[in-house]
């Protein structure tokens, strides 16, 4: 790739006021949400339309300039920020915010990639429909970023991840052509699924500029409860019972360890819930009822009574109002912020078969606590999907730098245990730049070879988000 500095004047002319080069203007685009990676860039381009995106990518291809697509910059693995070479151009989709179409009969919505997730949810709601993708970053992340990372969140148990919610995409390819694949079809078996290749590719194969998304009916009522359990094993027994009793109306099942509740109480006191800091583990359950609030309340209360009687849960609180339900969710959603405020941390966004989670947590906790005395386990996440944020913080009062030096050894213990359980080292956050090397270690040679060939086919010049997902060759 060229190291000389191509002249930006043609881009500047085409992007009057939308090509940022002043360090004060570009700074917010160069550091990730976790403040773990800060890169440098030639410029930040802010297209308004798909054709704008195509012209930027064509310019980058012509001058061999790396392109780093960026949505809300809320990613957890450093995928949305450039390296520190200063050669890349950051392509921010944030100005592309049009809801292009809503079709309530087809139950689809087509949106520009830069629409914030809450804007998509609201547009669906205005049509009396539900767009069920939901995550704590929903006020800042974009639908393009959600698809590029194949985001999960708190509704996967019932509705699947971003891939399951997408019927079509519009993409600017690495040579600057536009592919309009915005088909609102539930069935389309016309060969290789290009849509599914771009979803989850983290900006390494092309730029997603718009998407056609699936909508669902709005539920008549939502119920939320917090239930205390002694262990992840007990949480799994509760999951099994809840799935039997609530069937498809069970829409959320999130677990958190005691330290999560304690950290929220310490750093985000407005979101604290005493039950969560007073028990080894807590589960947040949500049901979405198509009939009525009374029906939802009755089914939920019966479930919790049965769980008490079976000795599965030790305490519980059912939200008696929308405000209380929001408070329970605020507890859950503020865990990442509370953990970041507490100090240096290491995240493991892992999945294992749901049935293996209890043993995984017990054994891996024991190994880590024995090898790194005082290490603090911040374990939470989407238990109903077999996906835990099996995160760790430094021992109380210990220096962050010393702790971070142990990161490779800590990761090896966790990821070896994940591999042994038949799991994945990235359930929903992607690989970004954080897990490129580890992915090479844990994936089979044949998978890596197929991935490398795909990358070379879609991006022969290697300009699409280099160093993310795949190693630079
Ligand atoms: P960015 O961070 O800007 O980019 C992420 C990746 O996608 C980068 O590789 C980037 O190059 C690429 N990209 C972005 N837009 C495009 C595009 N239009 N075309 C091609 N490539 C593109 N994630 C979950 O899955 N589940 C959760 O529950 C969850 N909870 C979170 C909670 C908090 C508090 C925070 C801060 C983050 C959370 N995340 C979660 C991570 C993050 O929000 C998601 O990964 C989200 O999908 C990223 O969207 P974004 O628009 O911010 O993308
Ligand atoms: C969440 O589910 O809150 C995030 O994906 C987790 C994280 O911060 O690790
Ligand atoms: Zn998550």
Coordinates of C-alpha atoms and ligand atoms in Angstrom, one line a residue:
X1 CA 0.0 0.0 0.0
X2 CA 1.3 3.5 -0.9
X3 CA 2.9 5.5 1.9
X4 CA 2.9 8.8 0.0
X5 CA 0.2 11.3 0.8
X6 CA -2.3 11.8 -2.0
X7 CA -3.8 15.2 -2.6
X8 CA -7.1 15.6 -0.8
X9 CA -8.2 18.6 -2.9
X10 CA -10.6 16.7 -5.2
X11 CA -12.3 15.1 -2.1
X12 CA -12.4 18.4 -0.3
X13 CA -14.1 20.1 -3.2
X14 CA -16.7 17.3 -3.4
X15 CA -17.2 17.3 0.3
X16 CA -17.3 21.0 1.2
X17 CA -17.4 21.1 5.0
X18 CA -17.8 17.3 5.3
X19 CA -14.1 16.4 5.1
X20 CA -12.5 16.9 8.4
X21 CA -8.8 17.3 8.8
X22 CA -8.4 19.6 11.7
X23 CA -7.2 17.5 14.7
X24 CA -9.8 19.1 17.0
X25 CA -12.5 18.0 14.6
X26 CA -11.2 14.5 13.9
X27 CA -10.3 13.6 17.5
X28 CA -13.8 12.1 18.4
X29 CA -13.5 9.7 15.5
X30 CA -10.1 8.4 16.4
X31 CA -10.6 6.9 19.9
X32 CA -13.0 4.1 20.6
X33 CA -15.7 3.9 23.3
X34 CA -13.5 2.0 25.7
X35 CA -10.7 4.5 25.2
X36 CA -8.4 1.6 24.6
X37 CA -7.3 2.5 21.0
X38 CA -6.4 5.8 19.6
X39 CA -5.4 6.0 15.9
X40 CA -4.6 8.7 13.4
X41 CA -6.2 9.5 10.0
X42 CA -5.6 11.6 7.0
X43 CA -9.2 12.8 7.2
X44 CA -12.7 11.9 8.3
X45 CA -15.2 12.0 5.4
X46 CA -18.9 12.5 6.2
X47 CA -21.0 11.4 3.2
X48 CA -24.7 12.2 3.0
X49 CA -25.7 9.7 0.3
X50 CA -24.8 6.3 -1.0
X51 CA -23.2 8.0 -4.1
X52 CA -21.1 10.1 -1.8
X53 CA -19.8 6.9 -0.1
X54 CA -19.1 5.3 -3.5
X55 CA -17.1 8.4 -4.6
X56 CA -15.0 8.3 -1.4
X57 CA -14.3 4.6 -1.8
X58 CA -13.4 5.0 -5.4
X59 CA -10.9 7.8 -4.5
X60 CA -9.5 5.5 -1.7
X61 CA -9.1 2.6 -4.2
X62 CA -7.4 4.9 -6.7
X63 CA -4.9 6.1 -4.2
X64 CA -4.6 2.9 -2.2
X65 CA -5.9 4.6 1.0
X66 CA -7.3 2.4 3.7
X67 CA -11.0 3.0 4.5
X68 CA -12.3 2.7 8.1
X69 CA -16.1 2.7 8.1
X70 CA -17.5 4.1 11.3
X71 CA -21.1 4.3 12.7
X72 CA -21.7 5.3 16.3
X73 CA -18.2 4.3 17.4
X74 CA -19.6 2.2 20.2
X75 CA -17.8 -1.1 19.2
X76 CA -16.0 -3.0 21.9
X77 CA -13.1 -4.5 19.9
X78 CA -11.5 -1.5 18.2
X79 CA -12.9 -2.1 14.8
X80 CA -14.1 1.4 14.1
X81 CA -10.9 3.4 14.6
X82 CA -7.8 3.5 12.4
X83 CA -4.3 2.3 13.2
X84 CA -1.7 4.9 14.2
X85 CA 0.0 5.1 10.7
X86 CA -2.0 8.1 9.8
X87 CA -2.7 6.7 6.3
X88 CA -6.4 5.8 6.6
X89 CA -9.5 7.7 5.9
X90 CA -12.3 7.3 8.4
X91 CA -15.7 7.1 6.6
X92 CA -18.4 8.2 9.1
X93 CA -21.9 7.1 8.1
X94 CA -23.4 9.3 10.9
X95 CA -25.0 11.8 8.5
X96 CA -26.9 9.2 6.5
X97 CA -30.0 9.1 8.6
X98 CA -33.0 8.7 6.3
X99 CA -35.8 6.2 7.0
X100 CA -36.4 5.3 3.4
X101 CA -39.6 3.3 3.7
X102 CA -41.9 1.5 6.1
X103 CA -44.2 -1.3 4.8
X104 CA -46.4 -2.5 7.7
X105 CA -48.0 -5.2 5.5
X106 CA -44.7 -6.7 4.5
X107 CA -43.4 -5.9 8.0
X108 CA -40.3 -4.2 6.8
X109 CA -38.5 -0.9 7.2
X110 CA -35.7 0.4 5.0
X111 CA -33.2 2.7 6.7
X112 CA -29.9 4.4 5.8
X113 CA -26.9 2.9 7.6
X114 CA -26.3 5.9 9.8
X115 CA -29.7 5.8 11.5
X116 CA -29.3 5.5 15.2
X117 CA -30.8 2.3 16.5
X118 CA -33.4 4.1 18.6
X119 CA -34.4 6.1 15.5
X120 CA -35.2 2.8 13.7
X121 CA -37.1 1.5 16.8
X122 CA -39.1 4.8 16.9
X123 CA -39.9 4.7 13.2
X124 CA -41.2 1.1 13.6
X125 CA -43.2 2.2 16.7
X126 CA -44.8 5.0 14.7
X127 CA -46.1 2.3 12.3
X128 CA -47.4 0.3 15.3
X129 CA -44.6 -2.2 14.8
X130 CA -41.6 -3.5 16.8
X131 CA -38.0 -3.5 15.6
X132 CA -36.7 -5.8 18.4
X133 CA -32.9 -5.3 18.2
X134 CA -32.0 -3.7 21.6
X135 CA -28.8 -3.0 23.3
X136 CA -27.5 -0.6 25.9
X137 CA -25.7 1.5 23.3
X138 CA -28.9 1.9 21.2
X139 CA -29.0 5.7 21.7
X140 CA -25.6 6.0 19.9
X141 CA -24.9 2.9 17.7
X142 CA -26.1 2.9 14.1
X143 CA -28.0 0.2 12.2
X144 CA -25.1 0.0 9.8
X145 CA -22.7 -0.7 12.7
X146 CA -25.2 -3.2 14.2
X147 CA -25.2 -5.1 10.9
X148 CA -21.5 -4.8 10.3
X149 CA -20.9 -6.4 13.8
X150 CA -24.0 -8.7 13.6
X151 CA -24.9 -7.2 17.0
X152 CA -26.8 -9.3 19.6
X153 CA -28.2 -7.5 22.6
X154 CA -31.0 -8.4 24.9
X155 CA -33.7 -9.6 22.5
X156 CA -31.8 -12.4 20.8
X157 CA -33.5 -15.2 22.8
X158 CA -36.8 -14.4 21.0
X159 CA -35.9 -12.5 17.9
X160 CA -32.3 -13.5 16.9
X161 CA -29.3 -11.2 16.3
X162 CA -29.0 -8.4 13.7
X163 CA -28.5 -10.9 10.9
X164 CA -31.8 -12.6 11.7
X165 CA -33.5 -9.2 11.5
X166 CA -32.2 -8.2 8.1
X167 CA -33.7 -9.1 4.8
X168 CA -31.6 -7.0 2.5
X169 CA -28.6 -4.6 2.3
X170 CA -27.3 -1.9 0.0
X171 CA -23.5 -2.0 -0.1
X172 CA -20.7 0.0 -1.6
X173 CA -18.1 -2.5 -2.7
X174 CA -14.3 -2.1 -2.2
X175 CA -13.9 -0.8 -5.8
X176 CA -16.7 1.8 -5.2
X177 CA -19.6 0.2 -7.0
X178 CA -23.1 0.2 -5.5
X179 CA -24.9 -3.1 -5.0
X180 CA -28.6 -2.6 -4.3
X181 CA -29.7 -5.7 -2.4
X182 CA -32.6 -4.1 -0.6
X183 CA -35.0 -7.0 -1.1
X184 CA -37.8 -7.4 1.4
X185 CA -38.1 -11.1 0.8
X186 CA -38.4 -13.9 3.4
X187 CA -37.5 -16.4 0.8
X188 CA -34.8 -16.0 -1.9
X189 CA -32.7 -18.9 -2.8
X190 CA -30.9 -17.5 -5.8
X191 CA -27.4 -18.6 -5.0
X192 CA -24.7 -17.5 -2.5
X193 CA -26.0 -15.2 0.2
X194 CA -24.0 -12.1 -0.4
X195 CA -26.1 -10.2 2.2
X196 CA -24.9 -12.6 4.9
X197 CA -21.3 -12.2 3.9
X198 CA -21.5 -8.4 4.5
X199 CA -23.3 -8.8 7.8
X200 CA -20.7 -9.4 10.5
X201 CA -17.8 -8.5 8.2
X202 CA -16.9 -5.4 10.3
X203 CA -16.3 -3.1 7.4
X204 CA -13.6 -5.4 5.9
X205 CA -15.5 -6.4 2.7
X206 CA -17.5 -3.3 1.8
X207 CA -19.6 -0.4 3.3
X208 CA -23.2 -1.1 4.2
X209 CA -25.1 2.0 3.2
X210 CA -28.7 0.9 3.9
X211 CA -30.7 -2.1 5.0
X212 CA -34.2 -3.6 4.8
X213 CA -35.2 -4.8 8.3
X214 CA -37.8 -7.1 9.7
X215 CA -40.6 -5.8 11.9
X216 CA -42.9 -7.5 14.3
X217 CA -46.2 -6.7 16.1
X218 CA -45.9 -4.6 19.2
X219 CA -46.7 -6.7 22.3
X220 CA -49.7 -5.7 24.4
X221 CA -47.8 -5.8 27.6
X222 CA -44.3 -6.3 28.9
X223 CA -43.4 -7.7 32.4
X224 CA -40.0 -7.5 34.0
X225 CA -38.7 -9.2 37.1
X226 CA -35.4 -9.7 39.0
X227 CA -34.8 -13.0 40.6
X228 CA -32.0 -14.0 42.9
X229 CA -30.2 -17.3 42.3
X230 CA -27.3 -19.1 44.0
X231 CA -25.3 -19.9 40.9
X232 CA -25.3 -20.0 37.1
X233 CA -26.5 -23.7 37.4
X234 CA -29.6 -22.4 39.3
X235 CA -30.1 -19.7 36.6
X236 CA -30.1 -22.4 34.0
X237 CA -32.8 -24.3 35.8
X238 CA -34.8 -21.1 35.9
X239 CA -34.3 -20.6 32.2
X240 CA -35.5 -24.1 31.5
X241 CA -38.6 -23.5 33.6
X242 CA -39.3 -20.1 32.1
X243 CA -39.1 -21.4 28.6
X244 CA -41.5 -24.2 29.4
X245 CA -44.0 -21.8 31.1
X246 CA -43.7 -18.7 28.9
X247 CA -42.7 -20.3 25.6
X248 CA -42.2 -17.5 22.9
X249 CA -43.4 -14.8 25.3
X250 CA -40.1 -15.0 27.2
X251 CA -38.2 -12.2 25.4
X252 CA -35.3 -11.5 27.8
X253 CA -33.1 -13.6 30.2
X254 CA -30.0 -11.8 31.5
X255 CA -27.8 -12.9 34.3
X256 CA -25.4 -10.8 36.4
X257 CA -23.0 -11.6 39.2
X258 CA -23.0 -9.8 42.6
X259 CA -20.0 -7.6 41.7
X260 CA -22.0 -6.2 38.7
X261 CA -24.7 -5.0 41.2
X262 CA -22.0 -3.6 43.5
X263 CA -20.2 -1.7 40.7
X264 CA -23.4 -0.1 39.5
X265 CA -24.2 0.9 43.1
X266 CA -20.8 2.4 43.4
X267 CA -20.5 4.3 40.1
X268 CA -24.1 4.8 38.8
X269 CA -26.0 5.0 42.1
X270 CA -29.2 6.2 40.3
X271 CA -29.4 2.7 38.6
X272 CA -28.7 0.6 41.7
X273 CA -31.1 -2.2 42.8
X274 CA -30.3 -3.6 46.2
X275 CA -31.3 -7.2 45.3
X276 CA -28.5 -7.3 42.7
X277 CA -25.7 -6.4 45.2
X278 CA -27.1 -8.7 47.9
X279 CA -27.1 -12.1 46.1
X280 CA -24.4 -14.2 44.3
X281 CA -26.3 -13.9 41.0
X282 CA -29.4 -12.3 39.7
X283 CA -31.5 -12.9 36.6
X284 CA -33.5 -10.2 34.8
X285 CA -36.5 -11.8 33.1
X286 CA -38.7 -10.1 30.5
X287 CA -41.9 -11.4 29.0
X288 CA -43.8 -9.8 26.1
X289 CA -47.5 -10.7 26.1
X290 CA -49.6 -10.5 23.0
X291 CA -52.9 -10.4 25.0
X292 CA -53.0 -8.1 28.1
X293 CA -51.1 -6.8 31.1
X294 CA -53.3 -8.9 33.4
X295 CA -52.4 -12.1 31.5
X296 CA -48.7 -11.2 31.5
X297 CA -48.7 -10.5 35.3
X298 CA -50.5 -13.7 36.1
X299 CA -48.3 -16.0 34.0
X300 CA -45.2 -14.3 35.4
X301 CA -46.2 -14.5 39.0
X302 CA -47.1 -18.2 38.6
X303 CA -43.7 -18.9 37.1
X304 CA -41.9 -17.2 40.0
X305 CA -44.0 -19.0 42.6
X306 CA -43.2 -22.3 41.1
X307 CA -39.5 -21.4 40.9
X308 CA -39.5 -20.5 44.6
X309 CA -41.3 -23.7 45.5
X310 CA -38.7 -25.7 43.5
X311 CA -35.9 -24.0 45.4
X312 CA -34.5 -22.5 42.2
X313 CA -34.8 -18.8 43.2
X314 CA -34.2 -17.3 46.7
X315 CA -35.8 -13.9 46.2
X316 CA -37.6 -12.0 43.5
X317 CA -39.1 -8.6 42.7
X318 CA -41.7 -8.1 39.9
X319 CA -41.8 -4.6 38.4
X320 CA -45.1 -3.1 39.4
X321 CA -44.9 -0.2 37.1
X322 CA -43.2 0.9 33.8
X323 CA -40.8 3.1 36.0
X324 CA -39.7 0.0 38.0
X325 CA -39.3 -2.0 34.9
X326 CA -37.0 0.7 33.5
X327 CA -35.1 0.7 36.8
X328 CA -34.4 -3.0 36.4
X329 CA -33.2 -2.5 32.8
X330 CA -31.1 0.5 33.9
X331 CA -29.3 -1.7 36.4
X332 CA -28.5 -4.2 33.6
X333 CA -27.6 -1.6 31.0
X334 CA -25.2 0.4 33.2
X335 CA -23.0 -2.6 34.0
X336 CA -20.5 -1.8 31.1
X337 CA -20.3 1.8 32.2
X338 CA -19.8 0.9 35.9
X339 CA -17.2 -1.6 35.0
X340 CA -15.3 0.9 32.8
X341 CA -15.5 3.6 35.6
X342 CA -14.1 1.1 38.1
X343 CA -10.9 1.0 36.1
X344 CA -8.8 -1.2 33.7
X345 CA -10.8 -4.3 32.7
X346 CA -10.5 -7.2 30.3
X347 CA -13.6 -8.3 28.4
X348 CA -14.4 -11.8 27.1
X349 CA -17.5 -11.8 25.0
X350 CA -17.9 -15.6 24.9
X351 CA -20.5 -18.2 24.0
X352 CA -20.7 -21.8 24.9
X353 CA -23.6 -24.2 24.5
X354 CA -26.2 -23.1 27.1
X355 CA -26.0 -26.4 28.9
X356 CA -22.3 -25.9 29.5
X357 CA -22.4 -22.4 31.1
X358 CA -22.7 -23.6 34.7
X359 CA -19.6 -25.7 34.6
X360 CA -17.7 -23.2 32.5
X361 CA -18.2 -20.4 35.0
X362 CA -17.4 -22.6 38.0
X363 CA -14.2 -24.1 36.6
X364 CA -12.9 -21.0 34.9
X365 CA -13.6 -18.8 38.0
X366 CA -11.6 -21.3 40.1
X367 CA -8.7 -21.4 37.6
X368 CA -8.5 -17.6 37.4
X369 CA -8.8 -17.0 41.1
X370 CA -6.1 -19.5 41.8
X371 CA -3.7 -18.1 39.2
X372 CA -4.4 -14.4 39.8
X373 CA -5.4 -14.0 43.5
X374 CA -7.8 -11.1 44.1
X375 CA -8.9 -11.0 40.4
X376 CA -12.5 -9.7 40.3
X377 CA -15.1 -11.5 38.1
X378 CA -17.6 -9.2 36.5
X379 CA -19.8 -11.8 34.9
X380 CA -23.0 -10.8 33.2
X381 CA -24.9 -11.1 29.9
X382 CA -27.3 -12.9 27.7
X383 CA -27.6 -16.3 29.5
X384 CA -30.6 -17.3 27.4
X385 CA -28.3 -17.2 24.3
X386 CA -25.3 -18.9 25.9
X387 CA -23.4 -15.6 25.7
X388 CA -21.7 -14.2 28.7
X389 CA -19.6 -11.1 29.2
X390 CA -17.1 -13.0 31.2
X391 CA -15.2 -9.9 32.2
X392 CA -12.6 -9.3 34.8
X393 CA -11.3 -6.3 36.7
X394 CA -8.0 -5.8 38.6
X395 CA -7.9 -6.8 42.2
X396 CA -9.3 -3.9 44.4
X397 CA -6.7 -1.2 44.7
X398 CA -4.2 -2.9 42.4
X399 CA -2.5 -0.9 39.6
X400 CA -4.1 -1.2 36.2
X401 CA -0.9 -1.5 34.2
X402 CA 0.4 -4.5 36.1
X403 CA -3.0 -6.2 35.7
X404 CA -3.1 -5.4 31.9
X405 CA 0.3 -7.1 31.5
X406 CA -1.4 -10.3 32.6
X407 CA -4.0 -10.0 29.8
X408 CA -2.5 -12.6 27.4
X409 CA -2.3 -15.2 30.3
X410 CA -5.8 -14.4 31.5
X411 CA -7.2 -14.6 27.9
X412 CA -5.4 -18.0 27.4
X413 CA -7.1 -19.5 30.4
X414 CA -10.6 -18.2 29.4
X415 CA -10.3 -18.9 25.7
X416 CA -8.8 -22.4 26.2
X417 CA -11.8 -23.2 28.5
X418 CA -14.2 -21.8 25.8
X419 CA -12.6 -23.9 23.1
X420 CA -12.8 -27.0 25.3
X421 CA -16.5 -26.3 25.8
X422 CA -17.0 -26.0 22.0
X423 CA -17.6 -22.2 22.3
X424 CA -16.7 -19.0 20.5
X425 CA -14.2 -16.3 21.6
X426 CA -16.6 -13.6 20.2
X427 CA -20.3 -14.1 20.5
X428 CA -21.6 -10.7 19.5
X429 CA -18.9 -8.0 19.5
X430 CA -16.9 -9.2 16.6
X431 CA -13.1 -9.5 16.3
X432 CA -12.1 -5.9 15.4
X433 CA -8.4 -5.4 16.1
X434 CA -8.6 -7.0 19.6
X435 CA -9.0 -10.6 18.7
X436 CA -7.4 -11.0 15.2
X437 CA -4.5 -13.0 16.6
X438 CA -6.6 -15.1 18.9
X439 CA -9.0 -15.9 16.1
X440 CA -6.1 -17.2 14.1
X441 CA -5.1 -19.4 17.0
X442 CA -8.5 -20.9 17.7
X443 CA -10.1 -21.3 14.2
X444 CA -9.3 -24.2 12.0
X445 CA -6.9 -23.9 9.1
X446 CA -9.6 -24.5 6.5
X447 CA -11.9 -21.8 8.0
X448 CA -9.0 -19.3 8.0
X449 CA -8.1 -20.2 4.5
X450 CA -11.7 -19.7 3.2
X451 CA -11.9 -16.4 5.1
X452 CA -8.6 -15.2 3.6
X453 CA -9.8 -16.1 0.1
X454 CA -13.1 -14.3 0.6
X455 CA -11.3 -11.2 1.8
X456 CA -9.0 -11.3 -1.2
X457 CA -12.0 -11.7 -3.6
X458 CA -14.1 -8.8 -2.1
X459 CA -11.2 -6.5 -1.4
X460 CA -8.2 -7.3 -3.6
X461 CA -6.4 -4.1 -2.8
X462 CA -6.7 -4.7 0.9
X463 CA -8.1 -1.2 1.6
X464 CA -11.2 -2.1 3.6
X465 CA -10.5 -1.7 7.3
X466 CA -7.1 -3.4 7.2
X467 CA -6.0 -5.2 10.3
X468 CA -9.5 -5.8 11.5
X469 CA -10.9 -9.4 11.5
X470 CA -8.1 -10.7 9.3
X471 CA -4.3 -10.1 9.8
X472 CA -2.7 -7.8 7.2
X473 CA -0.8 -9.9 4.8
Ligands
LIG1 P1 -19.0 1.2 15.2 O1 -18.5 1.0 16.6 O2 -18.8 2.5 14.6 O3 -18.3 0.1 14.2 C1 -18.2 -1.2 14.6 C2 -17.6 -2.0 13.4 O4 -18.5 -2.0 12.3 C3 -16.3 -1.5 12.9 O5 -15.5 -2.5 12.4 C4 -16.7 -0.6 11.7 O6 -15.7 -0.4 10.8 C5 -17.9 -1.3 11.1 N1 -18.9 -0.5 10.6 C6 -19.7 0.5 11.2 N2 -20.6 0.9 10.3 C7 -20.4 0.3 9.2 C8 -21.1 0.3 7.9 N3 -22.1 1.1 7.7 N4 -20.6 -0.5 6.9 C9 -19.6 -1.4 7.1 N5 -18.9 -1.4 8.3 C10 -19.3 -0.6 9.3 N6 -23.0 -5.2 21.2 C11 -23.8 -6.2 21.1 O7 -23.7 -7.0 20.2 N7 -24.7 -6.5 22.2 C12 -24.8 -5.7 23.2 O8 -25.6 -6.0 24.1 C13 -24.0 -4.6 23.3 N8 -24.0 -3.7 24.4 C14 -23.3 -2.6 24.4 C15 -23.4 -1.8 25.5 C16 -22.6 -0.6 25.6 C17 -22.8 0.3 26.7 C18 -21.7 -0.3 24.5 C19 -20.9 0.9 24.5 C20 -21.6 -1.2 23.4 C21 -22.3 -2.3 23.4 N9 -22.2 -3.2 22.3 C22 -23.0 -4.3 22.2 C23 -21.2 -3.0 21.2 C24 -21.7 -2.1 20.1 O9 -22.7 -1.2 20.5 C25 -22.2 -2.8 18.9 O10 -21.1 -3.6 18.4 C26 -22.8 -2.0 17.8 O11 -23.4 -2.9 16.9 C27 -21.8 -1.1 17.1 O12 -22.5 -0.2 16.3 P2 -21.8 1.2 15.9 O13 -22.7 2.0 15.0 O14 -21.4 2.0 17.1 O15 -20.5 0.7 15.1
LIG2 C1 -23.6 -5.7 27.1 O1 -24.3 -6.7 26.9 O2 -24.0 -4.9 28.0 C2 -22.3 -5.5 26.4 O3 -22.4 -6.2 25.2 C3 -21.3 -6.0 27.3 C4 -19.9 -5.5 27.6 O4 -19.7 -4.3 27.9 O5 -19.0 -6.3 27.6
LIG3 ZN1 -23.9 -8.0 25.3

